C-alpha cells in the first residue's frame, strides 16, 4: 500500500495513463482510419473522446502530482473518462451483436451527428478525429475507388476484411470489448490509487 501511495506522487504513473490512452487514439486515427480506411462510427468517436479525457487528466496530474488540486483533477478526468468509456463500449458492443445477428431493431445509438458531453462541437473543431463517417457495428476497411494500396496496406486490409478484432483471423474480441477491458483495468488501477491516497490523507 505504501508503494502505491508513493507511486501516485510521481509523474511516471500519470504520464503512463496519458501515453496509453493518447496512443490508442492516435493508433485508431492514424493507422486504422487513415491507413486502413476504417471509418469511425458515432460510438467510436465517443470512445476516442473518453480516452482523450483520460490522457488530458494524466497530463494535468503529471504537472505536479504532489499538488492536491492537480492530482484530484487527474482522478476526476480519469474516472470520468473510464466510466463514460465503459458506457460507450457497452452500447457499441450491443449494436455489434445486433448487426451481426441480423437484428435491425437492435441497432440504436448510431448517428452521423454526434452529441458530445457539455455540447462540445468536437466534430467541427477536429473532424478528422471526432466526426463519425462510418456505421456502428461495421468496422471493416472501406477503400475508396481508385486508391492504390501498398503490399503492406493490402495485407492489413485483407486481414481486417471482416471487421476489427483483436485476433482478426479468429474473429476473437471485437473493438468494443477490447476497449472495455482497457477501461476496466484503468478504473481498477485508479480506484486502488485513489483509495490508498484517501487512507494516507486520513492519517
CSV table of C-alpha atoms in Angstrom, one decimal, residues 35-187:
chain,number,residue,atom,x,y,z
A,35,UNK,CA,-4.0,4.0,-43.3
A,36,UNK,CA,-6.6,1.1,-43.5
A,37,UNK,CA,-9.6,3.2,-44.4
A,38,UNK,CA,-11.7,2.0,-41.4
A,39,UNK,CA,-14.2,4.9,-40.8
A,40,UNK,CA,-15.2,5.6,-37.2
A,41,UNK,CA,-18.8,5.4,-36.1
A,42,UNK,CA,-20.6,7.6,-33.6
A,43,UNK,CA,-19.8,5.4,-30.6
A,44,UNK,CA,-16.2,5.1,-31.8
A,45,UNK,CA,-15.6,8.8,-31.7
A,46,UNK,CA,-17.2,8.9,-28.2
A,47,UNK,CA,-14.7,6.3,-27.2
A,48,UNK,CA,-11.9,8.5,-28.6
A,49,UNK,CA,-13.3,11.4,-26.6
A,50,UNK,CA,-13.3,9.5,-23.3
A,51,UNK,CA,-9.7,8.3,-23.9
A,52,UNK,CA,-8.7,11.8,-24.7
A,53,UNK,CA,-10.2,13.0,-21.4
A,54,UNK,CA,-8.1,10.4,-19.6
A,55,UNK,CA,-5.0,11.4,-21.5
A,56,UNK,CA,-5.6,15.1,-20.6
A,57,UNK,CA,-6.2,14.1,-16.9
A,58,UNK,CA,-2.9,12.3,-16.8
A,59,UNK,CA,-1.1,15.3,-18.2
A,60,UNK,CA,-2.7,17.7,-15.7
A,61,UNK,CA,-1.7,15.4,-12.7
A,62,UNK,CA,1.8,14.9,-14.1
A,63,UNK,CA,2.5,18.7,-13.9
A,64,UNK,CA,3.0,18.1,-10.1
A,65,UNK,CA,1.3,15.0,-8.7
A,66,UNK,CA,2.1,16.2,-5.1
A,67,UNK,CA,-0.3,19.1,-5.5
A,68,UNK,CA,-3.7,18.0,-4.3
A,69,UNK,CA,-5.7,20.1,-6.8
A,70,UNK,CA,-3.7,18.7,-9.8
A,71,UNK,CA,-3.9,15.1,-8.6
A,72,UNK,CA,-7.6,15.5,-7.9
A,73,UNK,CA,-8.1,16.8,-11.4
A,74,UNK,CA,-6.3,13.8,-12.7
A,75,UNK,CA,-8.6,11.5,-10.8
A,76,UNK,CA,-11.7,13.3,-11.9
A,77,UNK,CA,-10.7,13.2,-15.6
A,78,UNK,CA,-9.5,9.6,-15.2
A,79,UNK,CA,-12.6,8.3,-13.6
A,80,UNK,CA,-15.0,10.3,-15.8
A,81,UNK,CA,-13.2,9.1,-19.0
A,82,UNK,CA,-13.2,5.5,-17.8
A,83,UNK,CA,-16.8,5.4,-16.7
A,84,UNK,CA,-18.2,7.1,-19.8
A,85,UNK,CA,-15.9,4.9,-22.0
A,86,UNK,CA,-17.3,1.8,-20.5
A,87,UNK,CA,-20.8,3.0,-21.3
A,88,UNK,CA,-19.9,3.8,-24.9
A,89,UNK,CA,-18.2,0.3,-25.2
A,90,UNK,CA,-21.3,-1.5,-23.9
A,91,UNK,CA,-23.5,0.4,-26.3
A,92,UNK,CA,-21.3,-0.3,-29.3
A,93,UNK,CA,-21.0,-4.0,-28.4
A,94,UNK,CA,-24.8,-4.2,-28.2
A,95,UNK,CA,-25.0,-2.7,-31.7
A,96,UNK,CA,-22.3,-5.0,-33.0
A,97,UNK,CA,-24.1,-8.1,-31.7
A,98,UNK,CA,-27.4,-6.9,-33.2
A,99,UNK,CA,-25.9,-6.1,-36.6
A,100,UNK,CA,-24.1,-9.5,-36.9
A,101,UNK,CA,-27.2,-11.3,-35.7
A,102,UNK,CA,-29.2,-9.6,-38.4
A,103,UNK,CA,-31.4,-7.8,-36.0
A,104,UNK,CA,-32.1,-4.2,-37.4
A,105,UNK,CA,-34.2,-3.3,-34.4
A,106,UNK,CA,-31.2,-3.7,-32.1
A,107,UNK,CA,-29.3,-1.0,-33.9
A,108,UNK,CA,-29.7,2.1,-31.8
A,109,UNK,CA,-27.4,4.9,-30.8
A,110,UNK,CA,-25.7,5.5,-34.2
A,111,UNK,CA,-25.8,8.8,-35.9
A,112,UNK,CA,-23.7,10.9,-38.2
A,113,UNK,CA,-24.3,13.9,-35.9
A,114,UNK,CA,-22.6,13.2,-32.6
A,115,UNK,CA,-23.6,15.0,-29.3
A,116,UNK,CA,-20.5,15.2,-27.1
A,117,UNK,CA,-20.7,15.8,-23.4
A,118,UNK,CA,-21.1,19.5,-22.4
A,119,UNK,CA,-22.2,20.1,-26.1
A,120,UNK,CA,-18.6,20.3,-27.2
A,121,UNK,CA,-18.5,20.6,-31.0
A,122,UNK,CA,-15.5,18.4,-31.4
A,123,UNK,CA,-16.7,17.1,-34.7
A,124,UNK,CA,-16.4,20.7,-36.0
A,125,UNK,CA,-13.2,21.5,-34.2
A,126,UNK,CA,-11.4,18.3,-35.1
A,127,UNK,CA,-13.4,16.5,-37.8
A,128,UNK,CA,-10.6,14.1,-38.6
A,129,UNK,CA,-10.7,12.7,-35.1
A,130,UNK,CA,-14.2,13.2,-33.9
A,131,UNK,CA,-16.5,13.2,-37.0
A,132,UNK,CA,-18.3,9.9,-37.5
A,133,UNK,CA,-18.1,8.7,-41.1
A,134,UNK,CA,-18.9,5.0,-40.6
A,135,UNK,CA,-21.8,2.8,-39.4
A,136,UNK,CA,-21.9,1.3,-36.0
A,137,UNK,CA,-21.2,-2.4,-36.0
A,138,UNK,CA,-19.5,-2.3,-39.4
A,139,UNK,CA,-15.8,-1.6,-38.9
A,140,UNK,CA,-14.2,-3.3,-41.9
A,141,UNK,CA,-12.0,-1.3,-44.3
A,142,UNK,CA,-13.8,0.8,-47.0
A,143,UNK,CA,-11.1,1.5,-49.5
A,144,UNK,CA,-12.1,4.3,-51.9
A,145,UNK,CA,-12.3,3.5,-55.6
A,146,UNK,CA,-9.1,4.3,-57.4
A,147,UNK,CA,-6.8,4.1,-54.4
A,148,UNK,CA,-3.7,2.1,-54.9
A,149,UNK,CA,-2.6,0.1,-51.8
A,150,UNK,CA,0.9,-0.8,-51.0
A,151,UNK,CA,1.5,-4.5,-50.4
A,152,UNK,CA,1.6,-4.0,-46.6
A,153,UNK,CA,-1.6,-2.0,-46.7
A,154,UNK,CA,-3.3,-4.6,-48.8
A,155,UNK,CA,-2.2,-7.3,-46.4
A,156,UNK,CA,-3.7,-5.4,-43.4
A,157,UNK,CA,-6.9,-4.5,-45.3
A,158,UNK,CA,-7.4,-8.2,-46.1
A,159,UNK,CA,-6.6,-9.1,-42.5
A,160,UNK,CA,-9.4,-6.8,-41.2
A,161,UNK,CA,-11.8,-7.5,-44.1
A,162,UNK,CA,-14.4,-8.9,-41.7
A,163,UNK,CA,-14.0,-6.0,-39.2
A,164,UNK,CA,-11.8,-5.1,-36.3
A,165,UNK,CA,-10.9,-8.0,-34.0
A,166,UNK,CA,-8.0,-8.4,-31.6
A,167,UNK,CA,-7.3,-11.6,-33.4
A,168,UNK,CA,-8.7,-11.0,-36.9
A,169,UNK,CA,-8.2,-14.4,-38.3
A,170,UNK,CA,-10.2,-16.0,-35.4
A,171,UNK,CA,-12.7,-13.1,-35.2
A,172,UNK,CA,-11.8,-13.0,-31.5
A,173,UNK,CA,-12.8,-10.0,-29.4
A,174,UNK,CA,-14.3,-7.0,-31.2
A,175,UNK,CA,-13.1,-3.4,-30.7
A,176,UNK,CA,-15.8,-2.6,-28.1
A,177,UNK,CA,-14.8,-5.5,-25.8
A,178,UNK,CA,-11.1,-4.8,-26.2
A,179,UNK,CA,-11.6,-1.2,-25.3
A,180,UNK,CA,-13.9,-2.2,-22.4
A,181,UNK,CA,-11.1,-4.3,-21.0
A,182,UNK,CA,-8.7,-1.3,-21.2
A,183,UNK,CA,-11.2,0.9,-19.4
A,184,UNK,CA,-11.9,-1.8,-16.7
A,185,UNK,CA,-8.1,-2.2,-16.0
A,186,UNK,CA,-7.8,1.6,-15.9
A,187,UNK,CA,-10.7,2.1,-13.5
